Every structure is written in structure tokens, then in C-alpha cells.
mmCIF file of C-alpha atoms in Angstrom:
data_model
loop_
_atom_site.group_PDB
_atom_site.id
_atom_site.type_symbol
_atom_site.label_atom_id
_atom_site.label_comp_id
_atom_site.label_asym_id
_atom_site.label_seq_id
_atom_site.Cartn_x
_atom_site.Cartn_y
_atom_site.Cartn_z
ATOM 1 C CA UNK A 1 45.148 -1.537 22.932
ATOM 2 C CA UNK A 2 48.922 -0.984 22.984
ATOM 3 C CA UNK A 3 51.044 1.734 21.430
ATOM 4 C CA UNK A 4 54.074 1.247 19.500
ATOM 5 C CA UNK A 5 56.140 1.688 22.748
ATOM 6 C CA UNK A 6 53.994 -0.451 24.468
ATOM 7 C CA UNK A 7 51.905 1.795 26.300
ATOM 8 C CA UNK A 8 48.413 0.672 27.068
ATOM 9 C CA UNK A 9 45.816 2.899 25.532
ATOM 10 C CA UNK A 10 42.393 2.539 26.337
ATOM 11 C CA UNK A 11 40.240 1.198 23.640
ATOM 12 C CA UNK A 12 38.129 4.051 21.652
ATOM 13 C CA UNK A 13 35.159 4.320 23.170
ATOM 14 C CA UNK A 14 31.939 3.003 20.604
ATOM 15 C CA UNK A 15 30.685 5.443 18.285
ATOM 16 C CA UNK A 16 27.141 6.433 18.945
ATOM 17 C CA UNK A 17 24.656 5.700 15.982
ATOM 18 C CA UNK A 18 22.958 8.330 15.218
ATOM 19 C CA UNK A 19 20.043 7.050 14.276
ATOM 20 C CA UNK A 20 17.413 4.824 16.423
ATOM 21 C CA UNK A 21 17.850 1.613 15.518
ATOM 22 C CA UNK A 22 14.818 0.403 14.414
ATOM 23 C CA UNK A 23 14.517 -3.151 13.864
ATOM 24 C CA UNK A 24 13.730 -3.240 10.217
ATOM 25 C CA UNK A 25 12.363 -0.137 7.920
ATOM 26 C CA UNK A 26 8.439 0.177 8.332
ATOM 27 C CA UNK A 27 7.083 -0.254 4.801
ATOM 28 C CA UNK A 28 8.901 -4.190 4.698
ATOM 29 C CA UNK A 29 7.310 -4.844 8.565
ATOM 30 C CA UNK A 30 3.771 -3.867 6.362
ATOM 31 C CA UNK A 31 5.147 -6.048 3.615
ATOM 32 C CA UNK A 32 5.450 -9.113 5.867
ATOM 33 C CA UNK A 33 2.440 -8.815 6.633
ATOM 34 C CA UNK A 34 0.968 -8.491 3.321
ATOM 35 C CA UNK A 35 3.269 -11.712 2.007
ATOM 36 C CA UNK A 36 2.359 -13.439 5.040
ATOM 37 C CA UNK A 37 -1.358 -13.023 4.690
ATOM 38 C CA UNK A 38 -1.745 -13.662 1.110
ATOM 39 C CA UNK A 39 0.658 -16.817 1.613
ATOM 40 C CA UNK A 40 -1.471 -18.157 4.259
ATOM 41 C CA UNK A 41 -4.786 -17.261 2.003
ATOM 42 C CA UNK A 42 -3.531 -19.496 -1.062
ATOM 43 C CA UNK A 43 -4.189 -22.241 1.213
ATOM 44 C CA UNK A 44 -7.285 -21.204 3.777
ATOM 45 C CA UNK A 45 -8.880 -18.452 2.216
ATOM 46 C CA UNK A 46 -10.815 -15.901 4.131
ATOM 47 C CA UNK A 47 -12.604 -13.700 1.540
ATOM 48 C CA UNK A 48 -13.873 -10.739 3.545
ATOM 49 C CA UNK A 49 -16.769 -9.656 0.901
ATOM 50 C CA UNK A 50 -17.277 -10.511 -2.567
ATOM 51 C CA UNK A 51 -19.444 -7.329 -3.384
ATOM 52 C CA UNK A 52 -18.597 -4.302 -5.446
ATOM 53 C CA UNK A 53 -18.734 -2.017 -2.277
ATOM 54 C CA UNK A 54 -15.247 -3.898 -1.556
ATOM 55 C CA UNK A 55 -13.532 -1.887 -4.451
ATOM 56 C CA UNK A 56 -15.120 1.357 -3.070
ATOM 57 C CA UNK A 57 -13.483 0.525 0.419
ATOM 58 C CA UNK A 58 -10.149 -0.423 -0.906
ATOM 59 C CA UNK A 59 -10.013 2.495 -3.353
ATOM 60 C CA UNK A 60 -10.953 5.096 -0.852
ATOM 61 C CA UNK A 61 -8.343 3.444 1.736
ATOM 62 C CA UNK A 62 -5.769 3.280 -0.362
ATOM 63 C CA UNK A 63 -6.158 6.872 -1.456
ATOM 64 C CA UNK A 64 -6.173 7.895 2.313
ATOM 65 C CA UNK A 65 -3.222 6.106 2.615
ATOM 66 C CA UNK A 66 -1.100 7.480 0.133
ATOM 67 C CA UNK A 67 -2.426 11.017 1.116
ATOM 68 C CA UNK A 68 -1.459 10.394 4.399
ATOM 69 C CA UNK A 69 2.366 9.247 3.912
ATOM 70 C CA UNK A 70 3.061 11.502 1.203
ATOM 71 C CA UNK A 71 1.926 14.383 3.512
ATOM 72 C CA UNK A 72 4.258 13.117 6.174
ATOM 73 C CA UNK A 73 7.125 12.638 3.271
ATOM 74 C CA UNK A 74 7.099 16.062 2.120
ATOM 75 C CA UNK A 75 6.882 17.402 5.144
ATOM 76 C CA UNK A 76 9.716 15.735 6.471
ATOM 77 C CA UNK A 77 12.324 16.391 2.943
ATOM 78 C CA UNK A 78 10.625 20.341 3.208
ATOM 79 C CA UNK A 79 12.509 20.906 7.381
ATOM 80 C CA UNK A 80 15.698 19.100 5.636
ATOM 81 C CA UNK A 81 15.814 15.608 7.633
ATOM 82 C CA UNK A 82 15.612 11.716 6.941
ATOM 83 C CA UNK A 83 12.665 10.129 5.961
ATOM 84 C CA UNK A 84 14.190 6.970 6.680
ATOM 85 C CA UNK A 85 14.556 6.195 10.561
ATOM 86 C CA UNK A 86 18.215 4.485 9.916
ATOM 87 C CA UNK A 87 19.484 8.004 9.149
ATOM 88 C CA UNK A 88 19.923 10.950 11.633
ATOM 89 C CA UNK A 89 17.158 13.091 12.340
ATOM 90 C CA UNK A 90 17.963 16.894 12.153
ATOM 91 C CA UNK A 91 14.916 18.329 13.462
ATOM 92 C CA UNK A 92 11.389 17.512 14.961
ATOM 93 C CA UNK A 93 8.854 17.646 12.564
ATOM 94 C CA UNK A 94 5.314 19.571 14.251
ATOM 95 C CA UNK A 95 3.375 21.157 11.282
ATOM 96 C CA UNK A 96 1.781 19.801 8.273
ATOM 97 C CA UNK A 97 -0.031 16.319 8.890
ATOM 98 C CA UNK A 98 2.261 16.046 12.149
ATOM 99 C CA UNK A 99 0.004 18.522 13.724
ATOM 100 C CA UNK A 100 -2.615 15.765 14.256
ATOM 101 C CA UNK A 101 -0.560 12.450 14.026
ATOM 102 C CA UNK A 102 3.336 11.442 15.097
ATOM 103 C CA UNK A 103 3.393 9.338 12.683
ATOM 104 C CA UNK A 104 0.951 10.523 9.268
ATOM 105 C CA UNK A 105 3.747 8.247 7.079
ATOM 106 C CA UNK A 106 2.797 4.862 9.382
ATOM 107 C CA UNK A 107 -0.578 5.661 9.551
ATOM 108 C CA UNK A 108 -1.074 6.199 5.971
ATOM 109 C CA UNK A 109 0.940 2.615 5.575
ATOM 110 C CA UNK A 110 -1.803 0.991 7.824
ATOM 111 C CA UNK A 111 -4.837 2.436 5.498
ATOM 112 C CA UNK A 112 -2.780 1.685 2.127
ATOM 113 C CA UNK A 113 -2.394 -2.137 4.156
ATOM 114 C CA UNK A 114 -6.012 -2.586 4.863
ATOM 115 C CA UNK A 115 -7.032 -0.968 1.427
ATOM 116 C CA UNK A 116 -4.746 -3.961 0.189
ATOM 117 C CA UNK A 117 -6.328 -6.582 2.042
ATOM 118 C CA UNK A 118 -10.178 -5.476 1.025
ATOM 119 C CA UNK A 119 -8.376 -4.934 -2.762
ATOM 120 C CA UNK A 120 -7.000 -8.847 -2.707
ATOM 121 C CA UNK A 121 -10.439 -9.688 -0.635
ATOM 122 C CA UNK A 122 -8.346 -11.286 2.143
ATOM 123 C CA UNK A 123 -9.292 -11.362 6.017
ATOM 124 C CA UNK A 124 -5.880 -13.169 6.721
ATOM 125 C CA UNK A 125 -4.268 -9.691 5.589
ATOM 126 C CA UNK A 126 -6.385 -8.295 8.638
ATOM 127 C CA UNK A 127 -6.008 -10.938 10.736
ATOM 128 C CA UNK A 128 -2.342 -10.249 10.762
ATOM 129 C CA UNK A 129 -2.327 -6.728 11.118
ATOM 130 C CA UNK A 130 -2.322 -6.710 14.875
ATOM 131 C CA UNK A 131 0.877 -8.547 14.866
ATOM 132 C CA UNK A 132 2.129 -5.817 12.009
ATOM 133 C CA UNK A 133 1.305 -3.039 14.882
ATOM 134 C CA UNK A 134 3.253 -4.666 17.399
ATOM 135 C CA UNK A 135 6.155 -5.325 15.591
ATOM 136 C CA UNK A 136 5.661 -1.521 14.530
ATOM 137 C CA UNK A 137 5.235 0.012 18.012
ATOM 138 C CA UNK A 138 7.894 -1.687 20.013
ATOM 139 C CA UNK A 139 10.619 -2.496 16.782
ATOM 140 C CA UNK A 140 10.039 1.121 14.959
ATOM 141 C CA UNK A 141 7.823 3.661 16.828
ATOM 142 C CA UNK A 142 9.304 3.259 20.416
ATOM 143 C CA UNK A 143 12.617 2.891 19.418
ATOM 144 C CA UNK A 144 12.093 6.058 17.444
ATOM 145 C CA UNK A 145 10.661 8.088 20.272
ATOM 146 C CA UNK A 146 13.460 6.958 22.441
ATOM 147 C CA UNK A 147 15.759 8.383 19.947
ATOM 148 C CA UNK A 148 14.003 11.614 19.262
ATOM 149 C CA UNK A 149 13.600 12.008 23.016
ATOM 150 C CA UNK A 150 17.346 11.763 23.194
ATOM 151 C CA UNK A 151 18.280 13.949 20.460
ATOM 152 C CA UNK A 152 15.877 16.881 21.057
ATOM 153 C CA UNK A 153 15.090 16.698 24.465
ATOM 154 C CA UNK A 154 12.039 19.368 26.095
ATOM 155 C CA UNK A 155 11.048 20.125 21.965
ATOM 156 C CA UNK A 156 10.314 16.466 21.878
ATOM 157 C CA UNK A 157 8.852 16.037 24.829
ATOM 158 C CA UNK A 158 6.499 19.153 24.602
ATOM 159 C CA UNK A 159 5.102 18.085 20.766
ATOM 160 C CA UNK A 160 4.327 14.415 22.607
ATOM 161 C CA UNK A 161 2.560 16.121 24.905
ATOM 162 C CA UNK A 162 0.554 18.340 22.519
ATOM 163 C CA UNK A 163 0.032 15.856 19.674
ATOM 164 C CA UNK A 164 -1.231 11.877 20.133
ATOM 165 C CA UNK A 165 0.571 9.259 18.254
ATOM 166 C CA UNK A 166 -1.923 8.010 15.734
ATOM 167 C CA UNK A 167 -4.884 10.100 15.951
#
């Protein structure tokens, strides 16, 4: 870059995001996968059970689920920070539901997902939720322990080594 008087200045340097880049927010990754599945089962269905236990299953799941991220939710908007991993984090989250799980808020998403798929009585819904955790662990949970690990250092590091990521 050059100055008025023609000096060279050096170009400002990139602003750091704050924020860790994840590649898309988590509840559209379990979308996809929802979409996907009940796409795929217009066409090759998979029931998984046609029985009224199936309701039970999906009910109880589902309830689990929403237990689960709401618990990590409130947590989260109680210590004052983002719930939504494109925004800065302002602190690192330990009590609550994150005494036993990272991540409550994804794993409630995975139990409201399979809840879903016994609910719509589709095995391609679980047949695609491997490929849901994958795109989960290294597009949104990696990227976001990288970033935390960044941000907050040893307090990080130490609740890692304390608490496991799922269960």
C-alpha cells in the first residue's frame, strides 16, 4: 500500500476472527442429515419398526434431547457468552450439564436426531448419522476446541482433561 506521498506502507495485517470457524452451524449439519435421509427414504424405504414401542422410543429421545441442549443453552446465556460458535466465546463453560459432557447442546441434537428418525420410522435417518458425526467432529467440534484452546489456554486444557467430550 502507498501513502499519499508515496511512501510504501505495509499492508494491515488480517484481522483475527474471533470466533472458530466452524464449517456450518450444528443444528443445519443435523438437518442435512434429516433432509437427506427422509429424501433418500421416499424412494427406498427402510422402516426401522412398525410397532407402538417406536413412539415410546422417539418420545423419550426426543425429550432427552431437548433436555439436554436446553441445559447446555441456559447454561451458556447464564456465564454471558455465545451460544452460537460463529460468535466469540467469553468464557469456558464447566458447571451445569458441562460437568459431564463438552458438548450437552450436540449431544442433545444427536438424541432429538435419532428420536426423529424412530418418529418418521426411517433407518436411512440412522444410516446417515455417522456421516452427521463426522462432519460434526472435524467441521464443528475440533475446530471449536482449537479455538477454545487458543482463547483460554491451561482453563481449557484442564476442563478437557477433567471432563470427556460426549459422555
Amino acid at each position: 500500500m502507498t501513502t499519499r506521498d508515496g511512501n510504501k506502507q505495509p499492508a494491515p495485517a488480517a484481522a483475527h476472527a474471533d470466533h472458530p470457524g466452524v464449517v456450518m452451524p450444528p443444528p443445519l449439519v443435523y438437518a442435512g442429515g434429516l433432509v437427506a435421509g427422509a429424501l433418500i427414504d421416499q424412494f427406498m424405504p427402510i422402516p426401522l419398526v412398525d410397532a407402538p414401542a417406536r413412539w415410546i422410543v422417539a418420545g423419550v429421545l426426543i425429550l432427552i434431547g431437548l433436555i439436554l441442549a436446553s441445559g447446555g443453552t441456559t447454561r451458556f446465556r447464564r456465564a454471558g457468552t455465545a451460544v452460537q460458535p460463529y460468535k466469540p466465546s467469553t468464557t469456558v463453560v464447566t458447571d451445569g450439564v458441562y460437568q459431564f459432557s463438552r458438548n450437552p447442546i450436540y449431544l442433545g441434537l444427536t438424541a432429538f436426531y435419532l428420536g426423529l428418525a424412530f418418529a418418521v420410522n426411517s433407518g436411512w435417518v440412522i444410516l446417515l448419522l455417522p456421516l452427521v458425526l463426522v462432519v460434526m467432529h472435524y467441521g464443528v467440534i475440533r475446530r471449536e476446541e482449537r479455538y477454545l484452546e487458543g482463547k483460554f489456554d491451561a482453563a481449557y486444557r484442564d476442563y478437557k482433561v477433567r471432563v470427556r467430550r460426549w459422555l
